[in-house]
Amino acid sequence: MITVLETIYSTAKLQMKEAVTRPTFRFCLLIQPIIYSLITYKMFINSGHDNFVAYTVLGTGILTLWSCICFSSAGDIERERYMGTLQVIYNTPTNFKVIILGKILGNTMLGLLPFFISFAFVRLFLGGDMYIKDPMAFGISMIITIASFMGISMLFAAVFTLSRSSRILMNCIEYPVFILCGILFPIEILPKWTIPLSYILSPTWAVKLLRLSVEGLEGNDIFCKYFGILTTITIIYFILSNILFKIIDNKTRIKATLGVV
Amino acid sequence: MKDSVICVENLYRDYETTKGWLNKKKVIVKALAGISFEVKKGEIFGLLGPNGAGKTTTIKILSTLLAPTSGESRVLGYKTFGEENMIRQHINFIFGGELGVYRRLSGRDNLVYFSNLYKIRKNIRDKRIDELLELVGLSEKGDLKVETYSKGMIQRLQIARGLINDPEIIYLDEPTIGLDPIGARELRDIIKELSLRRKTILLTTHYMHEADELCDRIAIINKGKIVALDTPVNLKKQNRITSVLEINVLGIYDKELEEIKKIEGVETVAVKKNDQWQLILIQFKNTHNITQNVLNVLKNNTVISVNERGALLEDAYVRLVGGSI
Ligand SMILES: Nc1ncnc2c1ncn2[C@@H]1O[C@H](COP(=O)(O)OP(=O)(O)OP(=O)(O)O)[C@@H](O)[C@H]1O
Ligand SMILES: [Mg+2]
């Protein structure tokens, strides 16, 4: 029997095989982290932090992971629509949601590469030391961050399946999140009205959690609070995307958005 | 009918699109305007009709990719919209052209992936993939990336993909488009072979000889409606009293065509454009002799050749949908 997990795995594998042959994706994975590293390094070096390398690597990693995720939801669906494969995979007995999850997993795994590239780049060419005070907390934060990014990605993928203007939507969401979620500077300096928006976007909490575990926990309270919030938001994302996929399963066949012809 | 695997009854499908940019207006395209037909198990059923007639729309609805606007469409007894999970395992489709496969992967990787999505066990899968690559003549190219394939090879891979789950019902939308004559011949042989194995096949094509050769029954659709449904033999029979006059000319005006249409005994006039000359196809009652009258109308044109023959399936088609081919 081919189980759901096997399908997810084979989809993720195919996704990675396919993605690395695409020039834009390679740029995203290999060149972009270096550019972001340079920028964030310059920003954080004068921040007075002795652990600015960690901030640089973390910032770069999250920025590029986010870019990969944007690609994974919007770009892939758009591309598959034009390749004519969207209707083929949609029409198999495998649940479309499962296929999308596999694709997102593939992109996410590739999307983790920039963390290492950024780290290597900073160490080799820029210099400076980094530490992670609480590796255990960092590990946990990383896992929930990834899960959460995948949840948000599922949500976008659902919307993009229905819409033929995926690419425009994708470009609209890629950059604002860098600012809204406090990846580069604290959200507290943003105008008041954007704060609620920041709070419902999981990267905001992911960044807080990761920084906290890099700096070391004073007590468990605040870590647990952020962790709780992030987990809740992530679960809500998955529930919402589940509902959306159900609606979309019907809508897309009524509106005829699966193929180009 | 008890042994029908496809039942379509009074099926309608509208598409809603917008026109204009600033001043968007809703436009409703009626792609299907109430069609009904049934396909029996093991039958090869053809859908013929001009561009935009609604053939692809019909196939998409039957392959569970599209919801009907109203009416019934059932496959293997299940609704194509609402009970699609009972159907998908048993059907597959092949759309002509170069779409529908991952170009950056090898042919074999494509087939492996699609068989995973059809939940085919590994031991069956590997054997079947080898067989299918052999069947479509891609055994040697199977491990190369699809982007290095020619158009016809991609089309062959599509065919292998469409057979990956050993489907009961296969939808083929212009499957021989882009294939060379030998490839097209081979595909027709594959289709016949599948039919011998009691697979049901619903196909669309613009090649009349193909439909004539393959199909047990043919539905001719025009503007979303079925205008004829019968065996190729019967469709041609309807035309028994009709003969066809084929005239090649260099240049022809609408005015002259109108005059030809007025000649007694003439039923339809169609023009097929070639590179340098036009082929005028005139269907007429063979109780009349129209040749001289037609040539009188064309006395100022350069007539290359004149030929009279009996009616073919193509002529039945022209009669039913009218106009150009
Ligand atoms: N997604 C869509 N949105 C809007 N209109 C559509 C859509 N798909 C098809 N149509 C319209 O529906 C009608 C029927 O199209 P369909 O593709 O079924 O024709 P067809 O018989 O397959 O033609 P062809 O021989 O050119 O392939 C056409 O008028 C077409 O413009
Ligand atoms: Mg078509």
Coordinates of C-alpha atoms and ligand atoms in Angstrom, one line a residue:
Chain A
M1 CA 0.0 0.0 0.0
I2 CA 1.2 3.5 -0.8
T3 CA 0.4 5.5 2.2
V4 CA -0.1 9.2 2.6
L5 CA 3.4 9.6 3.9
E6 CA 4.9 7.9 0.9
T7 CA 3.0 10.2 -1.4
I8 CA 4.1 13.2 0.6
Y9 CA 7.7 11.9 0.4
S10 CA 7.7 11.2 -3.3
T11 CA 6.1 14.5 -4.0
A12 CA 8.7 16.3 -1.9
K13 CA 11.4 14.4 -3.7
L14 CA 10.1 15.3 -7.1
Q15 CA 9.6 18.9 -6.0
M16 CA 13.2 19.2 -4.9
K17 CA 14.5 17.5 -8.1
E18 CA 12.5 19.8 -10.2
A19 CA 13.1 23.0 -8.2
V20 CA 16.9 22.8 -8.2
T21 CA 16.9 22.8 -12.0
R22 CA 15.1 26.1 -12.1
P23 CA 17.4 29.1 -12.4
T24 CA 15.1 31.4 -10.3
F25 CA 14.9 28.9 -7.5
R26 CA 18.7 28.4 -7.5
F27 CA 19.1 32.1 -7.3
C28 CA 16.7 32.1 -4.3
L29 CA 18.6 29.3 -2.6
L30 CA 22.2 30.2 -3.3
I31 CA 22.7 33.8 -4.3
Q32 CA 19.9 35.5 -2.4
P33 CA 21.1 34.3 1.0
I34 CA 24.5 35.8 0.3
I35 CA 22.9 39.2 -0.6
Y36 CA 20.6 39.1 2.4
S37 CA 23.5 38.1 4.6
L38 CA 25.5 41.1 3.5
I39 CA 22.6 43.5 4.1
T40 CA 21.6 42.1 7.5
Y41 CA 25.2 41.8 8.5
K42 CA 25.7 45.5 7.9
M43 CA 22.5 46.3 9.8
F44 CA 23.3 44.2 12.8
I45 CA 27.1 44.8 13.1
N46 CA 26.4 48.3 14.5
S47 CA 23.5 47.2 16.7
G48 CA 25.7 46.8 19.7
H49 CA 24.9 43.1 19.9
D50 CA 27.8 40.8 20.5
N51 CA 25.8 38.0 18.9
F52 CA 25.1 39.9 15.7
V53 CA 26.2 36.9 13.6
A54 CA 23.3 34.9 14.9
Y55 CA 20.9 37.7 14.0
T56 CA 22.4 37.9 10.5
V57 CA 22.1 34.1 9.9
L58 CA 18.6 33.9 11.5
G59 CA 17.4 37.0 9.6
T60 CA 18.7 35.7 6.3
G61 CA 17.5 32.2 6.9
I62 CA 13.9 33.3 7.7
L63 CA 13.8 35.8 4.8
T64 CA 14.9 33.2 2.2
L65 CA 12.7 30.5 3.8
W66 CA 9.8 32.8 3.4
S67 CA 10.7 33.5 -0.2
C68 CA 10.9 29.8 -0.9
I69 CA 7.5 29.3 0.7
C70 CA 6.0 32.0 -1.4
F71 CA 7.3 30.3 -4.4
S72 CA 6.1 26.9 -3.2
S73 CA 2.5 28.0 -2.9
A74 CA 2.0 30.5 -5.7
G75 CA 4.7 29.9 -8.2
D76 CA 4.3 26.2 -8.3
I77 CA 0.6 26.2 -8.7
E78 CA 0.8 28.8 -11.4
R79 CA 3.6 26.9 -13.2
E80 CA 1.7 23.6 -13.0
R81 CA -1.3 25.2 -14.3
Y82 CA 0.6 26.3 -17.4
M83 CA 2.4 23.0 -17.8
G84 CA -0.9 21.3 -17.8
T85 CA 0.1 19.1 -14.9
L86 CA -2.2 20.8 -12.4
Q87 CA -5.2 19.1 -13.8
V88 CA -3.4 15.8 -14.1
I89 CA -2.3 15.6 -10.4
Y90 CA -5.6 17.1 -9.3
N91 CA -7.5 14.2 -11.0
T92 CA -5.6 11.3 -9.4
P93 CA -7.1 9.4 -6.5
T94 CA -4.6 11.1 -4.2
N95 CA -6.0 14.0 -2.3
F96 CA -4.9 17.3 -3.8
K97 CA -4.1 18.6 -0.3
V98 CA -1.6 15.8 0.3
I99 CA 0.1 16.6 -3.0
I100 CA 0.4 20.2 -2.1
L101 CA 1.7 19.4 1.4
G102 CA 4.4 17.2 -0.3
K103 CA 5.4 20.1 -2.5
I104 CA 5.6 22.5 0.3
L105 CA 7.6 20.1 2.3
G106 CA 10.1 19.8 -0.5
N107 CA 10.4 23.5 -0.9
T108 CA 10.8 23.9 2.9
M109 CA 13.6 21.4 3.1
L110 CA 15.4 23.2 0.3
G111 CA 14.5 26.4 2.0
L112 CA 16.6 25.5 5.0
L113 CA 19.8 25.4 3.0
P114 CA 20.2 29.2 3.2
F115 CA 20.7 29.0 7.0
F116 CA 23.8 27.1 6.3
I117 CA 24.9 29.1 3.3
S118 CA 24.5 32.3 5.3
F119 CA 26.4 30.9 8.3
A120 CA 29.3 29.7 6.1
F121 CA 29.4 32.9 4.2
V122 CA 29.5 35.1 7.3
R123 CA 32.1 32.9 9.0
L124 CA 34.4 32.7 5.9
F125 CA 34.1 36.2 4.5
L126 CA 32.8 38.6 7.1
G127 CA 34.0 37.3 10.4
G128 CA 32.4 37.3 13.9
D129 CA 31.3 34.6 16.3
M130 CA 27.9 33.4 17.1
Y131 CA 26.4 31.3 19.8
I132 CA 23.1 29.7 20.6
K133 CA 22.5 29.9 24.4
D134 CA 19.8 27.3 24.5
P135 CA 20.1 24.8 21.7
M136 CA 17.2 22.7 23.0
A137 CA 14.8 25.6 22.9
F138 CA 16.2 26.6 19.6
G139 CA 15.6 23.2 18.1
I140 CA 12.0 23.2 19.3
S141 CA 11.5 26.8 18.0
M142 CA 12.9 25.8 14.7
I143 CA 10.5 22.8 14.3
I144 CA 7.4 24.8 15.2
T145 CA 8.6 27.6 12.9
I146 CA 8.9 25.2 10.0
A147 CA 5.5 23.7 10.8
S148 CA 4.0 27.2 10.9
F149 CA 5.5 28.3 7.7
M150 CA 4.2 25.2 6.0
G151 CA 0.7 26.0 7.5
I152 CA 0.7 29.5 6.1
S153 CA 2.0 28.1 2.8
M154 CA -0.9 25.6 2.6
L155 CA -3.3 28.6 3.2
F156 CA -1.8 30.5 0.3
A157 CA -1.7 27.4 -2.0
A158 CA -5.4 27.0 -1.5
V159 CA -6.1 30.6 -2.5
F160 CA -3.8 30.3 -5.5
T161 CA -5.5 27.2 -6.8
L162 CA -8.6 29.2 -7.2
S163 CA -7.1 32.3 -8.6
R164 CA -5.6 32.8 -12.0
S165 CA -3.6 35.8 -10.8
S166 CA -1.4 33.9 -8.5
R167 CA 1.8 35.6 -9.5
I168 CA 0.6 39.1 -8.7
L169 CA -0.7 37.9 -5.3
M170 CA 2.6 36.2 -4.6
N171 CA 4.6 39.4 -5.3
C172 CA 2.3 41.3 -3.1
I173 CA 2.9 39.1 -0.1
E174 CA 6.6 38.4 -0.4
Y175 CA 8.1 41.6 0.8
P176 CA 5.6 43.2 3.2
V177 CA 6.1 40.2 5.5
F178 CA 9.8 41.0 6.0
I179 CA 8.7 44.3 7.6
L180 CA 5.5 43.2 9.2
C181 CA 6.9 40.3 11.0
G182 CA 9.9 42.0 12.6
I183 CA 12.5 40.0 10.8
L184 CA 14.7 43.0 10.2
F185 CA 13.6 45.5 12.9
P186 CA 11.2 45.3 15.8
I187 CA 7.5 45.6 14.9
E188 CA 7.1 48.0 17.8
I189 CA 8.4 50.8 15.5
L190 CA 5.7 50.2 12.9
P191 CA 2.5 52.3 12.9
K192 CA -0.1 51.1 15.4
W193 CA -2.6 49.8 12.9
T194 CA -0.2 47.3 11.4
I195 CA 0.4 45.6 14.8
P196 CA -2.7 43.3 14.7
L197 CA -1.6 42.2 11.2
S198 CA 1.8 41.3 12.6
Y199 CA 0.3 39.4 15.4
I200 CA -1.8 37.1 13.1
L201 CA 1.2 36.3 10.9
S202 CA 3.2 33.4 12.4
P203 CA 6.7 34.6 11.3
T204 CA 6.3 37.4 13.9
W205 CA 6.2 34.9 16.7
A206 CA 8.7 32.6 15.1
V207 CA 11.3 35.3 15.0
K208 CA 10.6 36.2 18.7
L209 CA 11.0 32.5 19.7
L210 CA 14.2 32.0 17.8
R211 CA 15.8 35.1 19.1
L212 CA 14.8 34.2 22.6
S213 CA 16.4 30.8 22.4
V214 CA 19.6 32.3 20.8
E215 CA 19.8 34.8 23.7
G216 CA 19.0 32.2 26.3
L217 CA 15.8 32.1 28.4
E218 CA 15.6 34.1 31.6
G219 CA 12.7 32.0 32.6
N220 CA 10.4 29.6 30.8
D221 CA 7.3 31.8 31.1
I222 CA 7.8 34.1 28.1
F223 CA 9.1 31.3 25.9
C224 CA 6.1 29.1 26.7
K225 CA 3.8 32.1 26.0
Y226 CA 5.2 32.7 22.6
F227 CA 5.4 29.0 21.9
G228 CA 1.7 28.6 22.8
I229 CA 0.7 31.5 20.6
L230 CA 2.7 30.2 17.6
T231 CA 1.3 26.7 18.0
T232 CA -2.2 28.0 18.2
I233 CA -1.8 30.2 15.1
T234 CA -0.2 27.3 13.2
I235 CA -3.1 25.0 14.1
I236 CA -5.5 27.6 13.0
Y237 CA -3.7 27.9 9.7
F238 CA -4.0 24.2 9.1
I239 CA -7.6 24.1 10.0
L240 CA -8.4 27.1 7.8
S241 CA -6.5 25.6 4.9
N242 CA -8.3 22.4 5.3
I243 CA -11.7 24.2 5.1
L244 CA -10.4 26.3 2.2
F245 CA -9.3 23.2 0.3
K246 CA -12.7 21.7 0.7
I247 CA -14.4 24.8 -0.7
I248 CA -11.9 25.1 -3.4
D249 CA -12.3 21.5 -4.5
N250 CA -15.8 22.4 -5.7
K251 CA -15.2 26.1 -6.6
T252 CA -12.3 25.3 -8.9
R253 CA -14.4 22.9 -10.9
I254 CA -17.3 25.3 -11.1
K255 CA -15.1 28.2 -12.1
A256 CA -12.8 26.1 -14.4
T257 CA -9.4 27.4 -13.1
L258 CA -7.4 24.2 -13.2
G259 CA -6.2 24.4 -16.8
V260 CA -5.2 27.1 -19.2
V261 CA -7.5 25.9 -21.8
Chain B
M1 CA -29.0 1.1 -20.8
K2 CA -27.6 -1.4 -18.4
D3 CA -24.1 -1.9 -19.8
S4 CA -23.5 1.9 -20.3
V5 CA -20.4 3.1 -18.5
I6 CA -20.9 6.7 -19.5
C7 CA -24.3 8.4 -19.2
V8 CA -24.8 12.0 -20.1
E9 CA -28.3 13.5 -20.0
N10 CA -29.3 16.9 -20.9
L11 CA -25.9 18.3 -19.9
Y12 CA -25.3 22.1 -19.9
R13 CA -22.1 24.0 -19.2
D14 CA -21.7 27.7 -19.1
Y15 CA -18.4 29.6 -18.7
E16 CA -18.5 33.0 -17.1
T17 CA -15.7 35.3 -18.3
T18 CA -15.2 39.0 -18.2
K19 CA -14.8 41.3 -21.2
G20 CA -12.9 44.5 -21.3
W21 CA -10.5 45.9 -18.7
L22 CA -11.7 49.0 -17.0
N23 CA -15.3 48.5 -17.7
K24 CA -15.6 44.8 -17.0
K25 CA -18.6 43.1 -18.4
K26 CA -19.7 39.6 -17.6
V27 CA -20.0 37.3 -20.6
I28 CA -21.6 33.9 -20.4
V29 CA -20.4 31.4 -23.0
K30 CA -22.7 28.5 -23.4
A31 CA -20.3 25.7 -24.2
L32 CA -22.8 22.9 -23.8
A33 CA -26.4 23.4 -24.5
G34 CA -28.1 20.2 -23.4
I35 CA -26.3 17.1 -24.8
S36 CA -27.3 13.5 -24.1
F37 CA -25.5 10.3 -25.0
E38 CA -24.4 7.0 -23.6
V39 CA -21.3 5.0 -24.1
K40 CA -21.2 1.2 -23.7
K41 CA -18.4 -0.8 -22.1
G42 CA -15.7 -1.6 -24.6
E43 CA -16.9 0.9 -27.2
I44 CA -14.9 3.5 -29.0
F45 CA -17.0 6.6 -29.1
G46 CA -16.0 9.6 -31.1
L47 CA -16.9 13.3 -30.6
L48 CA -16.5 15.3 -33.7
G49 CA -17.2 19.0 -34.2
P50 CA -15.7 22.3 -35.2
N51 CA -13.5 24.4 -32.9
G52 CA -15.3 25.6 -29.9
A53 CA -18.1 23.0 -30.3
G54 CA -17.8 21.8 -26.7
K55 CA -15.8 18.6 -27.1
T56 CA -13.1 19.3 -24.6
T57 CA -15.7 20.7 -22.2
T58 CA -17.5 17.4 -22.4
I59 CA -14.4 15.4 -21.8
K60 CA -13.4 17.6 -18.9
I61 CA -16.8 17.1 -17.2
L62 CA -16.6 13.3 -17.7
S63 CA -13.1 13.2 -16.3
T64 CA -14.3 15.0 -13.2
L65 CA -12.2 18.1 -13.9
L66 CA -15.2 20.4 -14.4
A67 CA -18.6 20.7 -12.8
P68 CA -21.7 20.6 -15.0
T69 CA -23.9 23.7 -14.9
S70 CA -26.9 21.5 -15.0
G71 CA -28.0 18.0 -16.2
E72 CA -26.6 14.6 -15.4
S73 CA -23.2 13.1 -16.1
R74 CA -22.4 9.7 -14.7
V75 CA -19.4 7.5 -15.2
L76 CA -19.5 3.9 -14.0
G77 CA -22.8 4.8 -12.3
Y78 CA -21.3 7.6 -10.2
K79 CA -21.8 11.3 -10.5
T80 CA -18.7 13.0 -12.0
F81 CA -19.3 16.0 -9.7
G82 CA -19.8 14.9 -6.1
E83 CA -18.8 11.2 -6.4
E84 CA -15.6 11.7 -8.2
N85 CA -13.6 9.7 -5.7
M86 CA -15.4 6.6 -6.9
I87 CA -14.4 7.3 -10.4
R88 CA -10.8 8.7 -10.5
Q89 CA -9.1 5.4 -9.9
H90 CA -10.7 3.9 -13.0
I91 CA -10.3 6.6 -15.6
N92 CA -7.5 8.6 -17.2
F93 CA -7.2 11.2 -19.9
I94 CA -4.7 12.1 -22.6
F95 CA -4.9 15.7 -23.9
G96 CA -3.1 16.2 -27.2
G97 CA -0.1 18.5 -27.3
E98 CA 3.0 19.0 -25.1
L99 CA 1.3 19.7 -21.8
G100 CA 0.8 17.5 -18.8
V101 CA 4.2 16.2 -17.9
Y102 CA 7.1 17.5 -15.9
R103 CA 9.7 18.7 -18.4
R104 CA 12.6 18.9 -16.1
L105 CA 12.3 15.3 -15.1
S106 CA 13.0 12.1 -17.1
G107 CA 10.2 10.3 -18.7
R108 CA 10.6 7.4 -16.3
D109 CA 10.6 9.8 -13.2
N110 CA 7.4 11.2 -14.6
L111 CA 5.7 7.8 -14.8
V112 CA 7.0 6.8 -11.4
Y113 CA 5.6 9.9 -9.8
F114 CA 2.2 9.5 -11.5
S115 CA 1.9 5.9 -10.5
N116 CA 2.6 6.9 -6.9
L117 CA -0.3 9.3 -7.1
Y118 CA -2.5 6.4 -8.4
K119 CA -1.2 4.3 -5.4
I120 CA 0.2 1.6 -7.6
R121 CA 2.4 -0.9 -5.8
K122 CA 6.1 -0.9 -6.5
N123 CA 6.3 -4.4 -8.0
I124 CA 3.5 -3.7 -10.4
R125 CA 4.7 -0.2 -11.1
D126 CA 8.2 -0.9 -12.3
K127 CA 7.0 -3.7 -14.7
R128 CA 4.2 -1.6 -16.0
I129 CA 6.4 1.4 -16.6
D130 CA 8.8 -0.7 -18.7
E131 CA 5.9 -2.1 -20.7
L132 CA 4.4 1.3 -21.3
L133 CA 7.7 2.8 -22.4
E134 CA 8.1 -0.1 -24.8
L135 CA 4.5 0.4 -26.0
V136 CA 5.0 4.0 -26.9
G137 CA 8.5 3.4 -28.2
L138 CA 10.4 5.4 -25.6
S139 CA 12.3 2.5 -24.0
E140 CA 15.7 4.0 -24.9
K141 CA 14.8 7.6 -24.1
G142 CA 13.1 6.9 -20.8
D143 CA 15.9 8.1 -18.6
L144 CA 16.5 11.3 -20.5
K145 CA 14.9 14.6 -19.4
V146 CA 11.6 15.4 -21.1
E147 CA 12.9 18.8 -22.2
T148 CA 15.2 17.0 -24.6
Y149 CA 12.3 15.2 -26.2
S150 CA 10.7 16.1 -29.5
K151 CA 7.0 17.1 -29.6
G152 CA 5.9 13.7 -30.7
M153 CA 8.0 12.0 -28.0
I154 CA 6.3 14.2 -25.3
Q155 CA 3.0 13.2 -26.8
R156 CA 4.0 9.5 -26.6
L157 CA 5.0 10.0 -23.0
Q158 CA 1.5 11.5 -22.4
I159 CA 0.0 8.4 -23.8
A160 CA 2.0 6.2 -21.4
R161 CA 1.0 8.5 -18.6
G162 CA -2.6 8.2 -19.5
L163 CA -2.4 4.4 -19.3
I164 CA -0.4 4.3 -16.0
N165 CA -3.3 3.2 -13.9
D166 CA -4.6 0.7 -16.4
P167 CA -7.9 2.7 -16.7
E168 CA -11.2 1.2 -17.6
I169 CA -12.2 4.4 -19.4
I170 CA -9.8 6.5 -21.4
Y171 CA -10.6 10.0 -22.6
L172 CA -8.5 11.1 -25.6
D173 CA -8.7 14.7 -26.7
E174 CA -7.1 15.1 -30.1
P175 CA -4.5 12.4 -29.2
T176 CA -2.8 12.2 -32.6
I177 CA -2.2 15.9 -32.9
G178 CA 1.5 16.5 -33.5
L179 CA 2.4 12.9 -34.2
D180 CA 4.0 11.9 -37.4
P181 CA 2.0 9.6 -39.7
I182 CA 3.7 6.5 -38.3
G183 CA 3.2 7.7 -34.7
A184 CA -0.4 8.4 -35.4
R185 CA -0.8 5.0 -37.0
E186 CA 0.8 3.3 -33.9
L187 CA -1.5 5.2 -31.6
R188 CA -4.5 4.1 -33.6
D189 CA -3.3 0.6 -33.2
I190 CA -2.9 1.1 -29.5
I191 CA -6.4 2.4 -29.3
K192 CA -7.8 -0.6 -31.1
E193 CA -5.8 -3.0 -28.9
L194 CA -7.2 -1.3 -25.8
S195 CA -10.7 -1.7 -27.2
L196 CA -10.1 -5.4 -27.7
R197 CA -9.2 -5.5 -24.0
R198 CA -12.7 -4.1 -23.3
K199 CA -11.5 -0.7 -22.4
T200 CA -14.0 2.1 -23.1
I201 CA -12.6 4.9 -25.2
L202 CA -14.0 8.4 -25.8
L203 CA -12.1 10.4 -28.2
T204 CA -12.2 13.7 -30.1
T205 CA -10.4 14.3 -33.3
H206 CA -10.5 16.6 -36.3
Y207 CA -9.3 13.8 -38.6
M208 CA -12.3 12.2 -40.2
H209 CA -10.5 9.2 -41.5
E210 CA -9.3 8.5 -38.0
A211 CA -12.8 8.7 -36.6
D212 CA -14.1 6.6 -39.5
E213 CA -11.4 3.9 -38.8
L214 CA -11.6 3.8 -35.1
C215 CA -15.0 4.7 -33.8
D216 CA -17.9 2.3 -33.2
R217 CA -20.2 5.3 -32.9
I218 CA -19.8 9.0 -33.5
A219 CA -21.5 12.0 -32.1
I220 CA -21.2 15.2 -34.1
I221 CA -21.6 18.3 -32.0
N222 CA -21.9 21.8 -33.1
K223 CA -22.4 24.9 -30.8
G224 CA -22.9 22.7 -27.8
K225 CA -25.5 20.5 -29.2
I226 CA -25.4 17.0 -30.7
V227 CA -26.5 17.2 -34.3
A228 CA -26.1 13.6 -35.2
L229 CA -25.2 10.4 -33.4
D230 CA -24.7 7.1 -35.2
T231 CA -22.2 4.6 -36.5
P232 CA -19.8 5.8 -39.2
V233 CA -21.6 3.6 -41.7
N234 CA -25.0 5.0 -41.0
L235 CA -23.7 8.6 -41.0
K236 CA -22.4 8.0 -44.5
K237 CA -25.6 6.3 -45.5
Q238 CA -27.6 9.4 -44.7
N239 CA -25.6 10.8 -47.5
R240 CA -26.1 8.0 -50.0
I241 CA -28.0 10.0 -52.5
T242 CA -25.4 12.7 -52.2
S243 CA -22.3 13.0 -54.4
V244 CA -19.5 15.4 -54.1
L245 CA -17.9 17.6 -56.7
E246 CA -14.4 18.7 -55.9
I247 CA -13.0 21.6 -57.8
N248 CA -9.6 23.1 -57.4
V249 CA -9.5 26.8 -58.4
L250 CA -7.1 29.7 -58.2
G251 CA -9.0 32.3 -56.3
I252 CA -12.8 32.3 -55.7
Y253 CA -15.1 35.1 -54.5
D254 CA -18.0 34.8 -52.1
K255 CA -20.3 36.1 -54.9
E256 CA -19.5 33.1 -57.1
L257 CA -20.0 30.7 -54.1
E258 CA -23.4 32.2 -53.6
E259 CA -24.2 31.6 -57.2
I260 CA -23.1 27.9 -57.0
K261 CA -25.3 27.5 -53.9
K262 CA -28.3 28.6 -56.0
I263 CA -27.8 25.9 -58.6
E264 CA -30.6 23.3 -58.5
G265 CA -29.5 20.1 -56.7
V266 CA -26.7 21.7 -54.7
E267 CA -26.9 21.0 -51.0
T268 CA -23.8 22.5 -49.4
V269 CA -20.8 24.4 -50.6
A270 CA -17.6 24.4 -48.5
V271 CA -14.2 25.8 -49.2
K272 CA -10.9 24.3 -48.0
K273 CA -8.0 26.7 -48.4
N274 CA -4.7 25.3 -49.6
D275 CA -1.4 27.2 -50.0
Q276 CA -2.1 28.6 -53.4
W277 CA -5.4 27.4 -54.5
Q278 CA -8.8 26.6 -53.0
L279 CA -10.7 23.4 -53.0
I280 CA -14.4 23.8 -53.4
L281 CA -16.5 20.9 -52.1
I282 CA -20.0 20.9 -53.4
Q283 CA -22.4 18.3 -52.2
F284 CA -25.3 17.7 -54.5
K285 CA -28.2 15.2 -55.1
N286 CA -26.9 12.7 -57.5
T287 CA -30.2 12.8 -59.4
H288 CA -28.9 16.0 -60.8
N289 CA -26.0 16.7 -63.1
I290 CA -24.6 20.0 -61.9
T291 CA -21.0 20.0 -63.3
Q292 CA -21.7 22.1 -66.4
N293 CA -23.7 24.7 -64.4
V294 CA -20.9 25.0 -61.9
L295 CA -18.3 25.4 -64.5
N296 CA -20.4 28.1 -66.1
V297 CA -20.3 30.1 -62.9
L298 CA -16.5 29.6 -62.8
K299 CA -15.9 30.5 -66.4
N300 CA -13.7 33.5 -65.4
N301 CA -11.6 31.5 -62.9
T302 CA -8.6 29.3 -63.4
V303 CA -10.0 25.8 -62.8
I304 CA -7.1 23.4 -62.0
S305 CA -9.1 20.2 -61.7
V306 CA -12.6 18.8 -61.4
N307 CA -13.5 15.5 -59.7
E308 CA -16.7 13.8 -58.8
R309 CA -16.9 11.2 -56.1
G310 CA -19.2 9.5 -53.6
A311 CA -19.7 10.9 -50.1
L312 CA -17.3 10.2 -47.2
L313 CA -17.7 10.7 -43.5
E314 CA -16.1 14.1 -43.9
D315 CA -19.0 15.1 -46.2
A316 CA -21.6 13.9 -43.7
Y317 CA -19.8 16.1 -41.2
V318 CA -19.7 19.1 -43.5
R319 CA -23.4 18.7 -44.1
L320 CA -24.2 18.6 -40.5
V321 CA -22.0 21.5 -39.2
G322 CA -21.8 23.4 -42.4
G323 CA -19.3 26.0 -43.5
S324 CA -15.6 25.6 -43.7
I325 CA -13.6 22.6 -42.6
Ligands
LIG1 N1 -12.1 28.1 -19.2 C1 -13.0 28.7 -20.0 N2 -13.4 29.9 -19.8 C2 -14.3 30.5 -20.7 N3 -14.7 29.9 -21.8 C3 -14.3 28.7 -22.1 C4 -13.4 28.0 -21.3 N4 -13.1 26.8 -21.8 C5 -13.8 26.8 -23.0 N5 -14.5 27.9 -23.2 C6 -15.4 28.2 -24.3 O1 -16.3 27.1 -24.4 C7 -16.6 26.8 -25.7 C8 -16.3 25.3 -26.0 O2 -14.9 25.0 -25.8 P1 -14.3 23.6 -26.0 O3 -12.9 23.7 -25.5 O4 -15.1 22.6 -25.3 O5 -14.3 23.4 -27.5 P2 -13.8 22.2 -28.4 O6 -14.9 21.5 -29.1 O7 -12.9 21.3 -27.6 O8 -12.9 23.0 -29.5 P3 -11.5 22.6 -30.2 O9 -11.8 21.8 -31.4 O10 -11.0 24.0 -30.6 O11 -10.6 22.0 -29.2 C9 -15.7 27.7 -26.6 O12 -16.5 28.8 -27.0 C10 -14.7 28.2 -25.6 O13 -14.3 29.5 -25.9
MG2 MG -10.8 20.9 -27.6

